[in-house]
Amino acid sequence: MKYKETPDITLKMMIDSGFIKPTTKVYASINHNIVGTINSDGSISVNIDNMDKIFPYPSSAARAFVKTSINGWLFWEVLQLGEYKSLAILKKEYKNKQ
């Protein structure tokens, strides 16, 4: 049986509402030198071994770096007003505005 993740709120939903802008940079919580970009379709682009790769979900992009199962909403952060905020916090803020 193949597992398919069906998140309640997606990055695409947050982008479509204007809550997050496409091309927003995301930073790995374990190392802020690891940087990705949120795409207009809600995927995350990262450069790994000098190759640009696109991942459909935050968790799959995070797994590419830690090589194990991980919650990408906690792994990735954005920089807002000089402070790093996890995607999980942004997701909660978005949900509270709905």
Tab-separated table of C-alpha atoms in Angstrom:
chain	number	residue	atom	x	y	z
A	1	MET	CA	0.000	0.000	0.000
A	2	LYS	CA	1.352	3.404	-0.971
A	3	TYR	CA	0.991	6.192	1.582
A	4	LYS	CA	-0.228	9.553	0.300
A	5	GLU	CA	0.056	12.574	2.556
A	6	THR	CA	-3.033	14.791	2.526
A	7	PRO	CA	-2.272	17.838	4.642
A	8	ASP	CA	-5.083	19.958	6.025
A	9	ILE	CA	-3.362	23.213	5.013
A	10	THR	CA	-0.827	23.349	2.214
A	11	LEU	CA	1.774	25.879	1.212
A	12	LYS	CA	-0.206	26.285	-2.036
A	13	MET	CA	-3.271	27.363	-0.039
A	14	MET	CA	-1.178	29.862	1.882
A	15	ILE	CA	0.312	31.223	-1.360
A	16	ASP	CA	-3.044	31.442	-3.144
A	17	SER	CA	-4.450	33.498	-0.268
A	18	GLY	CA	-1.467	35.882	-0.327
A	19	PHE	CA	-0.319	34.819	3.151
A	20	ILE	CA	3.050	33.650	1.775
A	21	LYS	CA	4.597	34.933	-1.423
A	22	PRO	CA	6.157	32.656	-4.017
A	23	THR	CA	9.968	32.999	-4.051
A	24	THR	CA	9.989	33.275	-0.241
A	25	LYS	CA	13.258	31.862	1.058
A	26	VAL	CA	13.156	29.064	3.625
A	27	TYR	CA	16.041	28.170	5.900
A	28	ALA	CA	16.827	24.855	7.565
A	29	SER	CA	16.438	25.104	11.325
A	30	ILE	CA	19.561	22.954	11.756
A	31	ASN	CA	21.697	25.236	9.587
A	32	HIS	CA	20.520	28.562	8.202
A	33	ASN	CA	23.058	28.208	5.387
A	34	ILE	CA	20.762	25.550	3.891
A	35	VAL	CA	18.328	27.626	1.860
A	36	GLY	CA	15.357	26.744	-0.279
A	37	THR	CA	12.728	28.674	-2.190
A	38	ILE	CA	8.962	28.305	-2.030
A	39	ASN	CA	7.522	28.005	-5.545
A	40	SER	CA	4.124	29.256	-6.730
A	41	ASP	CA	2.738	25.705	-6.731
A	42	GLY	CA	3.690	25.210	-3.064
A	43	SER	CA	6.735	23.065	-3.746
A	44	ILE	CA	10.188	23.853	-2.354
A	45	SER	CA	13.282	24.142	-4.539
A	46	VAL	CA	16.699	23.433	-3.053
A	47	ASN	CA	20.181	22.967	-4.404
A	48	ILE	CA	21.770	19.665	-3.426
A	49	ASP	CA	25.235	18.739	-4.715
A	50	ASN	CA	25.056	21.568	-7.275
A	51	MET	CA	21.763	20.274	-8.658
A	52	ASP	CA	18.459	22.115	-8.340
A	53	LYS	CA	15.757	19.804	-7.024
A	54	ILE	CA	12.064	20.430	-6.447
A	55	PHE	CA	10.117	18.726	-3.664
A	56	PRO	CA	6.301	18.772	-3.473
A	57	TYR	CA	6.101	19.013	0.330
A	58	PRO	CA	8.176	20.617	3.105
A	59	SER	CA	8.846	17.199	4.658
A	60	SER	CA	10.218	15.682	1.465
A	61	ALA	CA	12.558	18.678	1.052
A	62	ALA	CA	13.711	18.282	4.666
A	63	ARG	CA	14.285	14.527	4.259
A	64	ALA	CA	16.714	15.265	1.441
A	65	PHE	CA	19.039	16.802	4.033
A	66	VAL	CA	18.544	14.725	7.175
A	67	LYS	CA	18.039	11.364	5.420
A	68	THR	CA	15.275	10.298	7.797
A	69	SER	CA	11.625	11.004	8.414
A	70	ILE	CA	11.109	14.542	9.643
A	71	ASN	CA	8.371	17.130	9.936
A	72	GLY	CA	9.233	19.696	7.260
A	73	TRP	CA	6.849	22.247	8.752
A	74	LEU	CA	9.159	22.332	11.798
A	75	PHE	CA	12.404	21.921	9.825
A	76	TRP	CA	11.951	24.912	7.500
A	77	GLU	CA	11.867	28.496	8.733
A	78	VAL	CA	11.310	31.876	7.118
A	79	LEU	CA	12.985	35.100	8.148
A	80	GLN	CA	10.476	37.781	9.084
A	81	LEU	CA	11.488	41.098	10.618
A	82	GLY	CA	14.864	39.672	11.647
A	83	GLU	CA	13.351	36.610	13.355
A	84	TYR	CA	13.181	33.019	12.137
A	85	LYS	CA	9.711	31.436	12.236
A	86	SER	CA	8.989	27.827	11.417
A	87	LEU	CA	6.511	27.006	8.685
A	88	ALA	CA	4.496	25.332	11.468
A	89	ILE	CA	4.080	28.688	13.211
A	90	LEU	CA	3.090	30.351	9.937
A	91	LYS	CA	0.614	27.524	9.300
A	92	LYS	CA	-0.941	28.118	12.726
A	93	GLU	CA	-1.131	31.866	12.101
A	94	TYR	CA	-2.774	31.230	8.728
A	95	LYS	CA	-5.256	28.788	10.256
A	96	ASN	CA	-6.185	31.310	12.958
A	97	LYS	CA	-6.981	33.919	10.294
A	98	GLN	CA	-9.448	31.603	8.543
